mmCIF file of C-alpha atoms and ligand atoms in Angstrom:
data_model
loop_
_atom_site.group_PDB
_atom_site.id
_atom_site.type_symbol
_atom_site.label_atom_id
_atom_site.label_comp_id
_atom_site.label_asym_id
_atom_site.label_seq_id
_atom_site.Cartn_x
_atom_site.Cartn_y
_atom_site.Cartn_z
ATOM 1 C CA MET A 1 -7.420 -8.057 -0.412
ATOM 2 C CA PHE A 2 -5.935 -4.897 0.916
ATOM 3 C CA LYS A 3 -3.514 -2.792 -1.252
ATOM 4 C CA ILE A 4 -1.823 0.342 -0.134
ATOM 5 C CA ILE A 5 -1.727 2.909 -2.892
ATOM 6 C CA GLU A 6 0.029 5.917 -1.407
ATOM 7 C CA THR A 7 1.810 6.700 1.797
ATOM 8 C CA ASP A 8 2.202 10.228 3.320
ATOM 9 C CA SER A 9 5.840 11.437 3.477
ATOM 10 C CA LYS A 10 5.231 13.425 6.655
ATOM 11 C CA ASN A 11 3.314 10.915 8.787
ATOM 12 C CA LYS A 12 2.128 7.306 8.684
ATOM 13 C CA GLY A 13 -1.135 8.145 6.757
ATOM 14 C CA ARG A 14 -1.870 5.925 3.752
ATOM 15 C CA THR A 15 -4.507 5.367 1.023
ATOM 16 C CA GLY A 16 -5.485 1.984 -0.323
ATOM 17 C CA VAL A 17 -8.244 -0.288 -1.449
ATOM 18 C CA LEU A 18 -10.003 -3.073 0.430
ATOM 19 C CA SER A 19 -11.398 -5.679 -2.020
ATOM 20 C CA VAL A 20 -13.731 -8.401 -0.826
ATOM 21 C CA ASN A 21 -16.319 -10.536 -2.746
ATOM 22 C CA ASN A 22 -16.038 -8.291 -5.845
ATOM 23 C CA ARG A 23 -16.831 -5.256 -3.762
ATOM 24 C CA LYS A 24 -14.290 -2.455 -3.353
ATOM 25 C CA VAL A 25 -13.805 0.460 -0.920
ATOM 26 C CA GLU A 26 -11.073 3.011 -1.023
ATOM 27 C CA THR A 27 -9.256 3.629 2.316
ATOM 28 C CA PRO A 28 -9.291 5.485 4.699
ATOM 29 C CA PHE A 29 -13.005 5.153 4.948
ATOM 30 C CA LEU A 30 -15.769 5.594 7.521
ATOM 31 C CA MET A 31 -18.630 3.125 7.877
ATOM 32 C CA PRO A 32 -22.015 4.259 9.261
ATOM 33 C CA CYS A 33 -23.635 1.955 11.667
ATOM 34 C CA ALA A 34 -26.407 -0.187 10.424
ATOM 35 C CA THR A 35 -26.777 -2.057 13.616
ATOM 36 C CA LYS A 36 -30.181 -3.648 12.800
ATOM 37 C CA GLY A 37 -29.533 -3.754 9.069
ATOM 38 C CA SER A 38 -30.271 -0.196 8.118
ATOM 39 C CA VAL A 39 -28.692 3.236 8.724
ATOM 40 C CA LYS A 40 -31.334 5.154 10.679
ATOM 41 C CA CYS A 41 -33.535 7.261 8.338
ATOM 42 C CA ILE A 42 -31.295 6.417 5.322
ATOM 43 C CA THR A 43 -31.804 3.988 2.490
ATOM 44 C CA PRO A 44 -29.218 1.999 0.507
ATOM 45 C CA ALA A 45 -30.000 4.157 -2.478
ATOM 46 C CA ASP A 46 -29.175 7.280 -0.414
ATOM 47 C CA LEU A 47 -25.866 5.649 0.482
ATOM 48 C CA LYS A 48 -25.072 4.904 -3.189
ATOM 49 C CA GLU A 49 -25.790 8.613 -4.065
ATOM 50 C CA ILE A 50 -23.614 9.820 -1.138
ATOM 51 C CA GLY A 51 -20.834 7.394 -2.248
ATOM 52 C CA THR A 52 -20.694 5.383 1.039
ATOM 53 C CA LYS A 53 -19.295 1.984 0.063
ATOM 54 C CA ALA A 54 -19.346 0.116 3.421
ATOM 55 C CA TRP A 55 -21.328 -0.158 6.610
ATOM 56 C CA ILE A 56 -21.281 -2.257 9.730
ATOM 57 C CA SER A 57 -24.108 -4.288 11.183
ATOM 58 C CA ASN A 58 -24.407 -6.123 14.370
ATOM 59 C CA SER A 59 -24.428 -9.841 14.088
ATOM 60 C CA LEU A 60 -25.531 -10.565 17.648
ATOM 61 C CA VAL A 61 -28.463 -8.122 17.486
ATOM 62 C CA LEU A 62 -29.565 -9.486 14.086
ATOM 63 C CA SER A 63 -29.198 -13.182 15.360
ATOM 64 C CA LEU A 64 -31.607 -12.460 18.169
ATOM 65 C CA ASN A 65 -34.129 -10.517 16.087
ATOM 66 C CA PRO A 66 -35.137 -11.256 13.285
ATOM 67 C CA GLY A 67 -32.920 -14.322 13.637
ATOM 68 C CA VAL A 68 -30.276 -15.948 11.434
ATOM 69 C CA GLU A 69 -32.831 -18.169 9.578
ATOM 70 C CA VAL A 70 -34.911 -15.292 8.300
ATOM 71 C CA ILE A 71 -31.809 -13.617 6.865
ATOM 72 C CA LYS A 72 -30.352 -16.833 5.440
ATOM 73 C CA LYS A 73 -33.732 -17.609 3.690
ATOM 74 C CA ALA A 74 -33.582 -14.142 2.153
ATOM 75 C CA GLY A 75 -30.221 -14.982 0.686
ATOM 76 C CA GLY A 76 -27.934 -13.400 3.173
ATOM 77 C CA LEU A 77 -27.477 -9.965 4.591
ATOM 78 C CA HIS A 78 -26.895 -8.113 1.350
ATOM 79 C CA THR A 79 -30.236 -9.243 -0.192
ATOM 80 C CA PHE A 80 -32.072 -8.983 3.110
ATOM 81 C CA THR A 81 -31.084 -5.380 3.658
ATOM 82 C CA GLY A 82 -30.940 -4.320 0.024
ATOM 83 C CA TYR A 83 -27.395 -3.124 0.369
ATOM 84 C CA ASP A 84 -24.742 -4.155 -2.057
ATOM 85 C CA GLY A 85 -21.793 -2.353 -0.421
ATOM 86 C CA VAL A 86 -19.169 -4.026 1.767
ATOM 87 C CA ILE A 87 -20.846 -5.252 4.884
ATOM 88 C CA PHE A 88 -18.872 -5.642 8.112
ATOM 89 C CA THR A 89 -20.523 -7.436 11.058
ATOM 90 C CA ASP A 90 -19.495 -6.762 14.637
ATOM 91 C CA SER A 91 -19.345 -9.961 16.698
ATOM 92 C CA GLY A 92 -21.280 -8.929 19.719
ATOM 93 C CA GLY A 93 -18.228 -8.049 21.951
ATOM 94 C CA PHE A 94 -19.330 -4.398 21.891
ATOM 95 C CA GLN A 95 -22.593 -5.302 23.501
ATOM 96 C CA ALA A 96 -20.623 -5.742 26.694
ATOM 97 C CA ASP A 97 -21.057 -1.993 26.921
ATOM 98 C CA ARG A 98 -24.841 -2.216 26.720
ATOM 99 C CA GLU A 99 -26.715 -2.879 29.894
ATOM 100 C CA SER A 100 -29.728 -4.037 28.020
ATOM 101 C CA PHE A 101 -27.604 -6.984 26.665
ATOM 102 C CA TYR A 102 -24.643 -7.736 28.928
ATOM 103 C CA LEU A 103 -24.654 -9.940 32.072
ATOM 104 C CA LYS A 104 -21.109 -11.185 32.551
ATOM 105 C CA SER A 105 -18.024 -12.683 30.883
ATOM 106 C CA GLU A 106 -16.975 -16.237 31.493
ATOM 107 C CA ASN A 107 -13.934 -18.104 30.177
ATOM 108 C CA LYS A 108 -16.064 -19.791 27.581
ATOM 109 C CA GLY A 109 -17.792 -16.690 26.329
ATOM 110 C CA ILE A 110 -20.174 -13.895 27.232
ATOM 111 C CA VAL A 111 -23.450 -14.312 29.002
ATOM 112 C CA PHE A 112 -25.990 -11.982 27.371
ATOM 113 C CA LYS A 113 -29.737 -11.427 28.056
ATOM 114 C CA ASN A 114 -32.040 -11.267 25.042
ATOM 115 C CA PRO A 115 -33.689 -7.795 25.324
ATOM 116 C CA TRP A 116 -36.634 -8.949 23.269
ATOM 117 C CA HIS A 117 -37.407 -12.183 24.999
ATOM 118 C CA GLY A 118 -35.604 -11.799 28.284
ATOM 119 C CA LYS A 119 -33.713 -15.101 28.083
ATOM 120 C CA ASN A 120 -30.091 -15.415 29.172
ATOM 121 C CA PHE A 121 -27.588 -17.294 26.932
ATOM 122 C CA LEU A 122 -23.855 -18.019 26.681
ATOM 123 C CA TYR A 123 -22.403 -16.714 23.428
ATOM 124 C CA THR A 124 -19.086 -18.252 22.546
ATOM 125 C CA PRO A 125 -16.474 -17.412 19.898
ATOM 126 C CA LYS A 126 -17.810 -20.349 17.915
ATOM 127 C CA ASP A 127 -21.282 -19.013 18.004
ATOM 128 C CA ALA A 128 -20.015 -15.576 16.900
ATOM 129 C CA MET A 129 -18.305 -17.179 13.889
ATOM 130 C CA GLN A 130 -21.249 -19.437 12.992
ATOM 131 C CA VAL A 131 -23.711 -16.486 13.102
ATOM 132 C CA GLN A 132 -21.558 -14.281 10.900
ATOM 133 C CA MET A 133 -20.792 -16.987 8.417
ATOM 134 C CA ASN A 134 -24.491 -17.702 8.164
ATOM 135 C CA LEU A 135 -25.325 -13.978 7.718
ATOM 136 C CA GLY A 136 -22.922 -13.752 4.876
ATOM 137 C CA SER A 137 -21.269 -10.452 5.591
ATOM 138 C CA ASP A 138 -18.060 -9.623 3.859
ATOM 139 C CA VAL A 139 -16.018 -9.023 6.945
ATOM 140 C CA ALA A 140 -16.474 -10.866 10.250
ATOM 141 C CA MET A 141 -15.072 -9.601 13.541
ATOM 142 C CA ALA A 142 -13.637 -11.932 16.247
ATOM 143 C CA LEU A 143 -15.489 -12.174 19.520
ATOM 144 C CA ASP A 144 -13.547 -10.120 22.116
ATOM 145 C CA ASP A 145 -14.053 -9.451 25.881
ATOM 146 C CA MET A 146 -14.153 -5.655 25.899
ATOM 147 C CA PRO A 147 -13.253 -4.158 29.208
ATOM 148 C CA LYS A 148 -14.679 -0.940 30.412
ATOM 149 C CA VAL A 149 -12.288 1.845 29.206
ATOM 150 C CA LYS A 150 -11.445 2.891 32.789
ATOM 151 C CA ALA A 151 -11.388 -0.580 34.287
ATOM 152 C CA GLY A 152 -8.751 -1.582 36.918
ATOM 153 C CA LYS A 153 -5.528 -3.274 35.587
ATOM 154 C CA LYS A 154 -6.345 -6.747 37.020
ATOM 155 C CA ASP A 155 -9.647 -6.730 35.293
ATOM 156 C CA VAL A 156 -8.181 -5.623 32.022
ATOM 157 C CA GLU A 157 -5.513 -8.393 32.233
ATOM 158 C CA LYS A 158 -8.281 -11.036 32.787
ATOM 159 C CA SER A 159 -10.246 -9.752 29.868
ATOM 160 C CA LEU A 160 -7.205 -9.726 27.530
ATOM 161 C CA GLU A 161 -6.530 -13.342 28.430
ATOM 162 C CA ARG A 162 -10.004 -14.100 27.175
ATOM 163 C CA THR A 163 -9.835 -11.842 24.149
ATOM 164 C CA HIS A 164 -6.638 -13.601 23.072
ATOM 165 C CA ARG A 165 -7.882 -17.145 23.652
ATOM 166 C CA TRP A 166 -11.136 -16.353 21.879
ATOM 167 C CA ALA A 167 -9.267 -14.844 18.884
ATOM 168 C CA GLN A 168 -7.502 -18.164 18.333
ATOM 169 C CA GLU A 169 -10.813 -20.054 18.711
ATOM 170 C CA CYS A 170 -12.385 -17.797 16.134
ATOM 171 C CA ILE A 171 -9.613 -18.451 13.644
ATOM 172 C CA ASN A 172 -9.829 -22.291 14.326
ATOM 173 C CA PHE A 173 -13.551 -22.306 13.686
ATOM 174 C CA HIS A 174 -13.936 -19.795 10.810
ATOM 175 C CA SER A 175 -14.007 -21.305 7.257
ATOM 176 C CA ARG A 176 -12.210 -18.337 5.674
ATOM 177 C CA LYS A 177 -14.349 -18.742 2.549
ATOM 178 C CA LYS A 178 -16.058 -15.606 1.047
ATOM 179 C CA GLN A 179 -15.614 -13.729 4.259
ATOM 180 C CA LEU A 180 -12.621 -11.921 5.688
ATOM 181 C CA LEU A 181 -11.912 -12.270 9.480
ATOM 182 C CA PHE A 182 -10.474 -9.384 11.478
ATOM 183 C CA GLY A 183 -9.122 -9.658 15.054
ATOM 184 C CA ILE A 184 -9.593 -7.018 17.724
ATOM 185 C CA CYS A 185 -6.886 -5.865 20.133
ATOM 186 C CA GLN A 186 -7.820 -4.308 23.531
ATOM 187 C CA GLY A 187 -6.026 -3.125 26.660
ATOM 188 C CA ALA A 188 -8.046 -0.171 27.837
ATOM 189 C CA LEU A 189 -5.670 2.727 28.736
ATOM 190 C CA TYR A 190 -2.640 0.783 29.842
ATOM 191 C CA ALA A 191 0.374 1.110 27.471
ATOM 192 C CA ASP A 192 1.924 -2.191 28.319
ATOM 193 C CA LEU A 193 -1.367 -4.121 27.838
ATOM 194 C CA ARG A 194 -2.168 -2.285 24.628
ATOM 195 C CA ARG A 195 1.217 -3.317 23.349
ATOM 196 C CA ALA A 196 0.851 -6.991 24.560
ATOM 197 C CA SER A 197 -2.564 -7.200 22.937
ATOM 198 C CA ALA A 198 -1.506 -5.566 19.599
ATOM 199 C CA GLU A 199 1.494 -7.937 19.300
ATOM 200 C CA TYR A 200 -0.495 -10.977 20.195
ATOM 201 C CA ILE A 201 -3.436 -10.269 17.800
ATOM 202 C CA ASN A 202 -1.080 -9.081 15.117
ATOM 203 C CA GLY A 203 0.764 -12.355 15.257
ATOM 204 C CA LEU A 204 -2.359 -14.358 14.446
ATOM 205 C CA ASP A 205 -3.627 -15.198 11.029
ATOM 206 C CA PHE A 206 -6.161 -12.444 10.716
ATOM 207 C CA ASP A 207 -7.036 -10.523 7.362
ATOM 208 C CA GLY A 208 -7.099 -7.255 9.269
ATOM 209 C CA VAL A 209 -6.653 -5.982 12.861
ATOM 210 C CA ALA A 210 -9.088 -3.660 14.728
ATOM 211 C CA ILE A 211 -8.285 -1.501 17.777
ATOM 212 C CA GLY A 212 -11.150 -1.808 20.106
ATOM 213 C CA GLY A 213 -12.477 -0.435 23.449
ATOM 214 C CA LEU A 214 -11.925 3.210 22.730
ATOM 215 C CA ALA A 215 -14.161 6.310 22.075
ATOM 216 C CA LEU A 216 -16.134 5.341 25.149
ATOM 217 C CA GLY A 217 -15.826 8.597 27.083
ATOM 218 C CA GLU A 218 -12.080 8.600 27.732
ATOM 219 C CA GLY A 219 -11.618 11.781 25.798
ATOM 220 C CA HIS A 220 -9.653 12.745 22.640
ATOM 221 C CA ALA A 221 -6.086 12.786 24.189
ATOM 222 C CA ALA A 222 -6.440 9.503 25.944
ATOM 223 C CA MET A 223 -8.061 7.880 22.902
ATOM 224 C CA VAL A 224 -5.179 9.038 20.655
ATOM 225 C CA LYS A 225 -2.603 7.886 23.074
ATOM 226 C CA ALA A 226 -4.071 4.378 23.398
ATOM 227 C CA MET A 227 -4.565 4.095 19.705
ATOM 228 C CA LYS A 228 -0.910 4.969 19.080
ATOM 229 C CA GLN A 229 0.261 2.539 21.736
ATOM 230 C CA SER A 230 -1.533 -0.246 19.834
ATOM 231 C CA ILE A 231 -0.859 0.791 16.130
ATOM 232 C CA LYS A 232 2.912 0.811 16.348
ATOM 233 C CA PHE A 233 2.819 -2.981 16.953
ATOM 234 C CA LEU A 234 0.607 -3.746 14.008
ATOM 235 C CA ASP A 235 1.936 -4.844 10.525
ATOM 236 C CA ASP A 236 2.032 -2.113 7.865
ATOM 237 C CA THR A 237 0.659 -4.495 5.338
ATOM 238 C CA LYS A 238 -2.530 -5.375 7.171
ATOM 239 C CA ILE A 239 -5.664 -3.111 7.098
ATOM 240 C CA ARG A 240 -6.148 -1.385 10.464
ATOM 241 C CA TYR A 241 -9.602 -0.489 11.824
ATOM 242 C CA LEU A 242 -10.260 1.868 14.767
ATOM 243 C CA MET A 243 -13.624 0.869 16.125
ATOM 244 C CA GLY A 244 -16.278 3.402 17.258
ATOM 245 C CA VAL A 245 -14.342 6.567 16.277
ATOM 246 C CA GLY A 246 -16.158 9.219 14.146
ATOM 247 C CA ASN A 247 -15.295 12.651 15.340
ATOM 248 C CA PRO A 248 -13.523 14.582 12.574
ATOM 249 C CA SER A 249 -10.596 15.545 14.881
ATOM 250 C CA ASP A 250 -10.212 11.974 16.107
ATOM 251 C CA ILE A 251 -10.317 10.643 12.511
ATOM 252 C CA VAL A 252 -7.492 12.960 11.242
ATOM 253 C CA GLU A 253 -5.229 11.994 14.095
ATOM 254 C CA ALA A 254 -5.873 8.295 13.569
ATOM 255 C CA VAL A 255 -5.302 8.592 9.819
ATOM 256 C CA ALA A 256 -1.986 10.275 10.491
ATOM 257 C CA ALA A 257 -1.122 7.388 12.771
ATOM 258 C CA GLY A 258 -1.940 4.881 9.919
ATOM 259 C CA VAL A 259 -5.605 3.871 10.561
ATOM 260 C CA ASP A 260 -7.457 2.661 7.337
ATOM 261 C CA CYS A 261 -11.073 2.454 8.559
ATOM 262 C CA PHE A 262 -13.494 3.605 11.080
ATOM 263 C CA ASP A 263 -17.162 3.062 12.152
ATOM 264 C CA SER A 264 -19.360 5.437 14.064
ATOM 265 C CA ALA A 265 -23.000 6.199 14.800
ATOM 266 C CA PHE A 266 -21.864 9.660 15.825
ATOM 267 C CA HIS A 267 -23.026 11.515 12.685
ATOM 268 C CA THR A 268 -26.454 10.049 12.386
ATOM 269 C CA GLN A 269 -27.074 10.375 16.121
ATOM 270 C CA ASN A 270 -25.908 14.075 16.097
ATOM 271 C CA ALA A 271 -28.096 14.717 13.045
ATOM 272 C CA ARG A 272 -31.282 13.378 14.787
ATOM 273 C CA HIS A 273 -30.389 15.744 17.724
ATOM 274 C CA GLY A 274 -30.016 18.729 15.292
ATOM 275 C CA THR A 275 -26.327 18.983 15.165
ATOM 276 C CA LEU A 276 -25.049 19.377 11.613
ATOM 277 C CA PHE A 277 -21.474 19.228 10.391
ATOM 278 C CA THR A 278 -20.246 21.886 8.023
ATOM 279 C CA THR A 279 -16.871 22.998 6.537
ATOM 280 C CA GLN A 280 -17.050 25.901 9.075
ATOM 281 C CA GLY A 281 -17.644 23.558 12.077
ATOM 282 C CA LYS A 282 -20.814 22.384 13.785
ATOM 283 C CA ILE A 283 -24.168 24.116 13.786
ATOM 284 C CA LYS A 284 -27.210 23.467 15.930
ATOM 285 C CA ILE A 285 -29.986 23.685 13.340
ATOM 286 C CA LYS A 286 -32.832 24.067 15.891
ATOM 287 C CA ASN A 287 -31.387 27.337 17.223
ATOM 288 C CA ALA A 288 -33.424 30.554 16.689
ATOM 289 C CA ALA A 289 -30.566 31.844 14.433
ATOM 290 C CA TYR A 290 -31.618 29.423 11.628
ATOM 291 C CA LYS A 291 -35.406 29.934 11.779
ATOM 292 C CA ASN A 292 -35.454 32.318 8.927
ATOM 293 C CA ASP A 293 -32.148 31.511 7.250
ATOM 294 C CA SER A 294 -32.660 30.773 3.553
ATOM 295 C CA LYS A 295 -29.038 29.610 3.054
ATOM 296 C CA ALA A 296 -28.003 25.954 2.544
ATOM 297 C CA ILE A 297 -26.689 24.046 5.613
ATOM 298 C CA ASP A 298 -23.235 24.291 3.970
ATOM 299 C CA LYS A 299 -22.547 26.372 0.914
ATOM 300 C CA ASN A 300 -19.573 24.217 0.181
ATOM 301 C CA CYS A 301 -21.538 20.880 0.278
ATOM 302 C CA LYS A 302 -22.767 19.491 -2.980
ATOM 303 C CA CYS A 303 -25.146 16.980 -1.427
ATOM 304 C CA TYR A 304 -28.855 16.514 -2.380
ATOM 305 C CA VAL A 305 -30.002 18.303 0.886
ATOM 306 C CA CYS A 306 -27.703 21.277 0.494
ATOM 307 C CA LYS A 307 -28.710 21.670 -3.174
ATOM 308 C CA ASN A 308 -32.516 21.598 -2.479
ATOM 309 C CA PHE A 309 -33.312 22.719 1.085
ATOM 310 C CA SER A 310 -32.748 25.751 3.199
ATOM 311 C CA ARG A 311 -31.647 25.910 6.822
ATOM 312 C CA ALA A 312 -34.995 27.498 7.747
ATOM 313 C CA PHE A 313 -36.848 24.447 6.277
ATOM 314 C CA ILE A 314 -34.720 21.859 7.951
ATOM 315 C CA SER A 315 -34.801 23.794 11.286
ATOM 316 C CA TYR A 316 -38.557 23.884 11.120
ATOM 317 C CA GLN A 317 -38.839 20.223 10.371
ATOM 318 C CA MET A 318 -36.429 19.340 13.158
ATOM 319 C CA ARG A 319 -38.228 21.611 15.736
ATOM 320 C CA MET A 320 -41.475 19.940 14.671
ATOM 321 C CA ASN A 321 -40.006 16.430 15.184
ATOM 322 C CA GLU A 322 -40.838 15.652 11.583
ATOM 323 C CA PRO A 323 -39.143 12.389 10.217
ATOM 324 C CA THR A 324 -38.178 14.375 7.145
ATOM 325 C CA GLY A 325 -36.067 16.590 9.304
ATOM 326 C CA PHE A 326 -34.187 13.539 10.757
ATOM 327 C CA ARG A 327 -33.768 12.152 7.307
ATOM 328 C CA LEU A 328 -32.432 15.310 5.625
ATOM 329 C CA SER A 329 -30.102 15.952 8.600
ATOM 330 C CA SER A 330 -28.749 12.456 8.602
ATOM 331 C CA TYR A 331 -28.207 12.560 4.794
ATOM 332 C CA HIS A 332 -26.220 15.760 4.978
ATOM 333 C CA ASN A 333 -24.010 14.592 7.913
ATOM 334 C CA LEU A 334 -23.263 11.346 6.067
ATOM 335 C CA ALA A 335 -22.495 13.191 2.868
ATOM 336 C CA PHE A 336 -20.230 15.687 4.773
ATOM 337 C CA MET A 337 -18.289 12.787 6.329
ATOM 338 C CA GLN A 338 -18.020 10.967 3.056
ATOM 339 C CA ASP A 339 -16.713 14.159 1.488
ATOM 340 C CA LEU A 340 -14.179 14.581 4.362
ATOM 341 C CA MET A 341 -12.968 10.978 3.846
ATOM 342 C CA GLY A 342 -12.567 11.771 0.028
ATOM 343 C CA LYS A 343 -10.622 14.957 1.036
ATOM 344 C CA ILE A 344 -8.349 12.978 3.349
ATOM 345 C CA GLN A 345 -7.632 10.421 0.539
ATOM 346 C CA SER A 346 -6.777 13.029 -2.023
ATOM 347 C CA ALA A 347 -4.765 15.186 0.406
ATOM 348 C CA ILE A 348 -2.533 12.076 1.199
ATOM 349 C CA GLN A 349 -2.092 11.459 -2.547
ATOM 350 C CA LYS A 350 -1.204 15.163 -3.194
ATOM 351 C CA GLY A 351 0.989 15.494 -0.042
ATOM 352 C CA SER A 352 -1.238 18.196 1.604
ATOM 353 C CA PHE A 353 -2.682 16.086 4.399
ATOM 354 C CA GLU A 354 -0.945 18.054 7.167
ATOM 355 C CA THR A 355 -2.809 21.225 6.115
ATOM 356 C CA LEU A 356 -6.134 19.444 6.131
ATOM 357 C CA ARG A 357 -5.330 17.807 9.490
ATOM 358 C CA LYS A 358 -4.673 21.342 11.043
ATOM 359 C CA GLU A 359 -7.824 22.748 9.566
ATOM 360 C CA ILE A 360 -10.016 19.980 10.824
ATOM 361 C CA LYS A 361 -8.515 20.227 14.319
ATOM 362 C CA GLN A 362 -9.192 23.934 14.334
ATOM 363 C CA LYS A 363 -12.827 23.660 13.017
ATOM 364 C CA TYR A 364 -13.578 20.592 15.167
ATOM 365 C CA GLN A 365 -11.920 21.451 18.443
ATOM 366 C CA VAL A 366 -12.317 18.530 20.922
ATOM 367 C CA ASN A 367 -13.960 19.297 24.266
ATOM 368 C CA ASP A 368 -11.459 17.130 26.247
ATOM 369 C CA LYS A 369 -12.335 16.054 29.725
ATOM 370 C CA SER A 370 -9.315 13.629 29.993
HETATM 371 ZN ZN1 ZN B 401 -24.919 18.802 2.386
#
């Protein structure tokens, strides 16, 4: 299921392959978010061209609209969405961070409101498993009770109790057929709780372990610290997934600590706001400096957009709010990140990851508020 190919001699970075349902993805990898079954402005054919082999959808959101029955009737999430890559589904635990969905956590599950119909409902670990099995994703995530990243210790302890109980309930209910099941450890920014949660979740029979509840405004240094406090208590043999992290500087630090996969909407969100990633750092394509710039977004990028369009054209499309501008910008940012993950993989294999790590940290300096 998960095979480690190479480990870095200077840090804990490793490359590997995740195989599930005859689909394969090389690690470390980054998944774009296809919350509602599509990556915004991007088609599955684009992803194939870019080389992106996995995405993450949100099972709770899809179960509310269009509903599990519609997707099941289509033959499952892969046929419904037209995407044949590895599909992860998030359980709904992350929606605790979304005011439009979340009402409260109870011992039995999470009380959500349906943003489309306004009805409140209790969502239990059993519901989260049933929905994900019916959707037919390749990797299901356990339901967790995600605390606010800066919540008080008592609240985090209470939510951890739930997260741990629900993790066991998810294992008990899940069929373990044609779908992997990953657990999620939490603990906010408390070292002892990060450790307790990582040890507990690691001890359960999950196929992989995710580190959750980070990249929610705590800043780079605090995120890296909490991630390290969790990861040292996770088995080397299991695949490790850092949820919600997508900034290049965050990614290289996490890879160095031994993280194998990531998901983030950061790159497509940035693209739609006109922030493009290049090998020289970020550029704001709508700025006057690019109005008459006939160069490609990034001369070192071999993507379809950089081969065929100028900064001037993309800048114009973006300033006019043309959907083509959003599409081309999103395409390039995803291609840039895919290329970066490929560079990380080959640097680990060649023993040059430390050089790449320094270069990325210098080009993508973090604006740290923590
Ligand atoms: Zn490009």
